[in-house]
Short mmCIF file of C-alpha atoms in Angstrom, two decimals:
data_model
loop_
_atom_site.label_atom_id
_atom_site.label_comp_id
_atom_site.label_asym_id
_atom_site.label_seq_id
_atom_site.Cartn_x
_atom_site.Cartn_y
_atom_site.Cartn_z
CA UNK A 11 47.37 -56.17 36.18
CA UNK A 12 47.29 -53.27 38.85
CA UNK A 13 49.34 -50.36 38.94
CA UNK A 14 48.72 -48.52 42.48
CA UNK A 15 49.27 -45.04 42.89
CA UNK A 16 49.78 -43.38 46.34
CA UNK A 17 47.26 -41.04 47.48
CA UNK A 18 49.33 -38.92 49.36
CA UNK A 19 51.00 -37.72 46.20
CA UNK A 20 49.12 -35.45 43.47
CA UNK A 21 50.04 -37.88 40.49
CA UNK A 22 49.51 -37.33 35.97
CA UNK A 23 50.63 -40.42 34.69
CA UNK A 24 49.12 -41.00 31.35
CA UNK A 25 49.10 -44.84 30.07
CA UNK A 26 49.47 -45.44 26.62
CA UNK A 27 48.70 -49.18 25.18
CA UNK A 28 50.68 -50.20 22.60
CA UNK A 29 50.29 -53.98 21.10
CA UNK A 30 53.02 -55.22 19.24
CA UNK A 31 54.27 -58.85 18.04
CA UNK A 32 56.88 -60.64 16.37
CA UNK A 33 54.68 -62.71 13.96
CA UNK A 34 56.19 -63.35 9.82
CA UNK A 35 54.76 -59.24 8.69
CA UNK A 36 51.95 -61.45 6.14
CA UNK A 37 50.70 -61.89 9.35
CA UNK A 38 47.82 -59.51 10.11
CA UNK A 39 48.21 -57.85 13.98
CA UNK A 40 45.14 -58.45 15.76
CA UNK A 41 43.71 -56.14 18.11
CA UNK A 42 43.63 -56.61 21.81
CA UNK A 43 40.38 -55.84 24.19
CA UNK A 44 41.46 -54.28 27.29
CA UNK A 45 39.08 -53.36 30.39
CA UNK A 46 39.98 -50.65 32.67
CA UNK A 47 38.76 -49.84 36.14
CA UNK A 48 39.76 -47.15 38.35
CA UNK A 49 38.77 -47.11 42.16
CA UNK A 50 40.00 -45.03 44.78
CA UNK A 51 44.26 -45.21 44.32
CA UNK A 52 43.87 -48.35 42.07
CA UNK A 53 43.97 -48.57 38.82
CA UNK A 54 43.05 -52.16 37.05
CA UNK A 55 43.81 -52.93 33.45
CA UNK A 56 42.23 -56.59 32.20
CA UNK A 57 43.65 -57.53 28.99
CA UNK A 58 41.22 -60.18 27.30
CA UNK A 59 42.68 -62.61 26.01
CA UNK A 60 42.17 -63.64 22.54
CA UNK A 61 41.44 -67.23 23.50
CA UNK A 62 41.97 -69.17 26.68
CA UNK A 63 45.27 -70.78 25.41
CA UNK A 64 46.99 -68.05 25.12
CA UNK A 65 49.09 -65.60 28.17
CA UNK A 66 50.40 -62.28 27.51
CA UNK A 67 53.77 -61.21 27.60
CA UNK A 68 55.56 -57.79 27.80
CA UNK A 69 56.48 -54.91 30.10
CA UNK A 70 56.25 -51.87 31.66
CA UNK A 71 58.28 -48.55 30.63
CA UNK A 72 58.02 -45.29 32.24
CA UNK A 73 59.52 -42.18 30.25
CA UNK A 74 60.76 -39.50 32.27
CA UNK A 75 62.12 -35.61 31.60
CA UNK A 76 64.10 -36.12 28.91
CA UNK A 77 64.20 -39.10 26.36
CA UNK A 78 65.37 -41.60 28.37
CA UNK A 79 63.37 -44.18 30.70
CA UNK A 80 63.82 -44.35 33.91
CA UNK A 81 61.75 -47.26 34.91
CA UNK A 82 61.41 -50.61 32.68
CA UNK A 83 59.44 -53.60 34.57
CA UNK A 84 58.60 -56.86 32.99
CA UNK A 85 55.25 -58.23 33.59
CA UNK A 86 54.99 -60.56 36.49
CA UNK A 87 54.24 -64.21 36.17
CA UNK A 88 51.63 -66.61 37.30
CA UNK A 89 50.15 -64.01 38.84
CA UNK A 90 52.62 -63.10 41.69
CA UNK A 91 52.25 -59.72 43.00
CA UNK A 92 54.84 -56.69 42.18
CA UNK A 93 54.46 -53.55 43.46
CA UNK A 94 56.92 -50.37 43.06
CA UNK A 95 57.11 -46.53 43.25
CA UNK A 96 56.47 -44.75 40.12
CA UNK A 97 57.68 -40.99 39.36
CA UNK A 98 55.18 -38.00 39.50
CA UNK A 99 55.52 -36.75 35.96
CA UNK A 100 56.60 -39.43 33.71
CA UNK A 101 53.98 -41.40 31.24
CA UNK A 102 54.03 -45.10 31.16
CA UNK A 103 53.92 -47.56 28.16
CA UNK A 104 52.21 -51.05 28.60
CA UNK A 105 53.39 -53.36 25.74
CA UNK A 106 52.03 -56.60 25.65
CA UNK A 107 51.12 -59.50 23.24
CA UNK A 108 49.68 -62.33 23.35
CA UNK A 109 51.79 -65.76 22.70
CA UNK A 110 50.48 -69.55 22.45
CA UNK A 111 50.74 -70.83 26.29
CA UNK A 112 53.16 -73.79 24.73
CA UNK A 113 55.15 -71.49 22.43
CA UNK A 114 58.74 -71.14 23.43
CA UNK A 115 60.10 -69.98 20.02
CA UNK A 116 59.01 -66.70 18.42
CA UNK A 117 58.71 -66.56 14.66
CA UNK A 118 61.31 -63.81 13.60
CA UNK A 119 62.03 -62.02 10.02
CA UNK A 120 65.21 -59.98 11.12
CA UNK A 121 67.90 -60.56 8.99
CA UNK A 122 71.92 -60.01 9.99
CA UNK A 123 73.80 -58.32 8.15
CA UNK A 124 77.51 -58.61 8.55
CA UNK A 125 78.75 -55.87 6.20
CA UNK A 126 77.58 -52.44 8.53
CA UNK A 127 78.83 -51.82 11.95
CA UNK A 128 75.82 -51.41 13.99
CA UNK A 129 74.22 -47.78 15.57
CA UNK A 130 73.95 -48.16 19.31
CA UNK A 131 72.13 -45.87 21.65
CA UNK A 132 72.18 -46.45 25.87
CA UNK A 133 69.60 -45.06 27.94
CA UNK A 134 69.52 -45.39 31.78
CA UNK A 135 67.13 -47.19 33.37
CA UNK A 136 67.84 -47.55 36.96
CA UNK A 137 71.20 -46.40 39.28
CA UNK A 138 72.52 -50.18 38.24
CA UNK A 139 71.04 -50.70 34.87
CA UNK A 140 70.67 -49.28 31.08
CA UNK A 141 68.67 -50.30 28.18
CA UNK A 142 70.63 -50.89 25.10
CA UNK A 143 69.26 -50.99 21.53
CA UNK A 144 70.85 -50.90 17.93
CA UNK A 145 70.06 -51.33 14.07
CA UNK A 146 71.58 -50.31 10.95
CA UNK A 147 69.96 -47.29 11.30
CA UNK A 148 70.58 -44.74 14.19
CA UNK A 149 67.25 -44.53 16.29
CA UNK A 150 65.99 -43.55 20.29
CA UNK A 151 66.51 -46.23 23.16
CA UNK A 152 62.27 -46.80 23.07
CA UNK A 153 61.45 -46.62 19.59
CA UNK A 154 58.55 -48.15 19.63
CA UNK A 155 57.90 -51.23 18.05
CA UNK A 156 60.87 -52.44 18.23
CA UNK A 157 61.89 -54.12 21.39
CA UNK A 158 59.56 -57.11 20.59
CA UNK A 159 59.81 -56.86 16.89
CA UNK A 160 63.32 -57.07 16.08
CA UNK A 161 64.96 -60.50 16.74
CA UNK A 162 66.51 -62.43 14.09
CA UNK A 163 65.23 -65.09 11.76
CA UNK A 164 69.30 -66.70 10.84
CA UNK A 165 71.21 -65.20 13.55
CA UNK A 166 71.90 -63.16 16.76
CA UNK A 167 73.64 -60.18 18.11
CA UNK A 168 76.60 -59.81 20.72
CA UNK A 169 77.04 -56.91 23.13
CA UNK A 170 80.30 -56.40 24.96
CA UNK A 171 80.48 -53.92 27.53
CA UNK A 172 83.23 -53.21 30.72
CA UNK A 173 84.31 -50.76 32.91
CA UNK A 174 87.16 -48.08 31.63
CA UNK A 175 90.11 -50.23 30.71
CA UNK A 176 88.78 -53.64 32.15
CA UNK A 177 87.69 -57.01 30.91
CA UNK A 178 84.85 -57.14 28.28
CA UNK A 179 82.29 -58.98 29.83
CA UNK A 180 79.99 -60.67 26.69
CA UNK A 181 76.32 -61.45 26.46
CA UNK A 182 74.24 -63.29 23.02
CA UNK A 183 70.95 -61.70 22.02
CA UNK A 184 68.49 -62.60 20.16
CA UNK A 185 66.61 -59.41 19.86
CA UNK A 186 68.17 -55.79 18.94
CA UNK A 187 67.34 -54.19 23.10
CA UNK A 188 68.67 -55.57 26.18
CA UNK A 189 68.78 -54.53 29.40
CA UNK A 190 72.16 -54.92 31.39
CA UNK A 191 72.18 -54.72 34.80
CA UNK A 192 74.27 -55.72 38.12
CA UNK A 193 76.43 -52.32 37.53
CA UNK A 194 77.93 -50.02 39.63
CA UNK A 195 76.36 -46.77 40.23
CA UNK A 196 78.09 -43.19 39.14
CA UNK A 197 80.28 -45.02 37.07
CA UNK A 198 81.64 -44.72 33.23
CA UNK A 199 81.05 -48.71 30.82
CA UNK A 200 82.43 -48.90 27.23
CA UNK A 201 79.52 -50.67 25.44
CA UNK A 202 79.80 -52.15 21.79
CA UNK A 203 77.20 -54.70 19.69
CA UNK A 204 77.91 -56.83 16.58
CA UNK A 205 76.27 -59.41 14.07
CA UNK A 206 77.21 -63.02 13.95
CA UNK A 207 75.62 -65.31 11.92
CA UNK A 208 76.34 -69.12 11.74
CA UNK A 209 80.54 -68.69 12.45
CA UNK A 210 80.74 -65.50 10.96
CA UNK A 211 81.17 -62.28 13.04
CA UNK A 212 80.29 -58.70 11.73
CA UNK A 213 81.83 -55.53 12.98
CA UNK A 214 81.96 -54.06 16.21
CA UNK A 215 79.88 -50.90 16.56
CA UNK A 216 81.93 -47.63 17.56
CA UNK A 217 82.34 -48.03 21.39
CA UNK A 218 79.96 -45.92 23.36
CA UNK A 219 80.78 -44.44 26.91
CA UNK A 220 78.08 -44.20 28.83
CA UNK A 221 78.07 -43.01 32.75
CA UNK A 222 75.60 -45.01 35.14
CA UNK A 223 73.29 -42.42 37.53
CA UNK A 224 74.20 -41.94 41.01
CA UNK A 225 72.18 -42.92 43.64
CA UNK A 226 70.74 -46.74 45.20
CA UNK A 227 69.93 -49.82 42.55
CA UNK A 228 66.03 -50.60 42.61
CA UNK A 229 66.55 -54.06 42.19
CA UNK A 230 67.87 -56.75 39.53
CA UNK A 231 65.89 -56.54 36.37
CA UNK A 232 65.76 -58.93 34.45
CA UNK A 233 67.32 -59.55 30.38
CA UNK A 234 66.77 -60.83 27.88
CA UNK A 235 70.20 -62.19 26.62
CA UNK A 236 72.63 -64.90 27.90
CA UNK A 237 75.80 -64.04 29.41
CA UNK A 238 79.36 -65.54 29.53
#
């Protein structure tokens, strides 16, 4: 993976590797061998992987001034290029974990629980997108260790969300952070999350308003929940 950074522009971004997986916790974590080379206004970071039938999965999430992210980028595939402008001050997070090349279901230990409205935090990501994420307990949008770590053994979660006084538009999650996306700049969304389990349907969280930033999208990202 490279991450370029303009030469023109006096740039401190400091790059923190974090490893995380959503493996049953009697699972021991293994540790990840990562090479680094830096040359000129490149920067090259070769995770090894632990054996040759494995690929890496994860993403990219830049923090800026305050507690909120302003940049989240998932990893490219099949080695297509991605390039992008990053900001001058904020630090970056790579998060990434190796997964079986023929896995398609991750092994989960979240359990729902239908009794507790959920806690749900919104952080803004881009002009046109936020990053959602909720538990039983309040905690920050990036918390980390728990984007990939959180989905649900027996169940999944529902997030609503709409503009001031308009249709709830619905998406299914498997994991407790999304990313929603496609909306409009400058503008106020009512968001809310539940539980479901099986038929069963816990209760809404307490609606959260949160205003979208002004300015141009930077593209559709992409999410990790279905919508209807």
């Amino acid at each position: 993976m490279g991450i370029k950074r303009s030469s023109t522009n006096h740039i401190h971004n400091a790059i923190q590797l974090y490893y995380s997986t959503c493996w049953p916790l009697t699972v021991r974590r293994q540790n990840m061998k990562v090479r680094i080379n830096a040359t000129g206004d490149t920067i090259v970071m070769k995770f090894v992987r632990p054996n040759p039938d494995t690929k890496l999965e994860g993403y990219i999430l830049g923090y800026g001034s305050s507690m909120f992210s302003k940049q989240f980028i998932q990893l490219p595939e099949n080695g297509e290029p991605y390039e992008t402008e990053i900001d001058a001050e904020p630090k970056y997070l790579v998060a990434v974990q190796p997964i079986p090349s023929n896995d398609v279901k991750k092994q989960c230990t979240g359990k729902v629980n239908l009794e507790k409205p959920l806690h749900l935090v919104i952080g803004s990501v881009t002009p046109t997108s936020v990053l959602l994420s909720w538990g039983t307990f309040l905690k920050t949008p990036y918390e980390a260790g728990n984007i990939m770590n959180d989905c649900l053994e027996d169940g999944h979660y529902t997030v609503r969300y709409r503009e001031r006084n308009r249709k709830w538009i619905y998406q299914t999650c498997p994991t407790s952070d999304t990313v929603v996306d496609n909306l409009k700049p400058d503008t106020p969304y009512e968001f809310g999350v539940r539980s479901n389990k099986d038929e069963r349907s816990g209760i809404w969280s307490k609606p959260v308003i949160h205003k979208t930033n002004m300015g141009a999208g930077l593209g559709r990202l992409l999410s990790t929940c279905n919508i209807y």
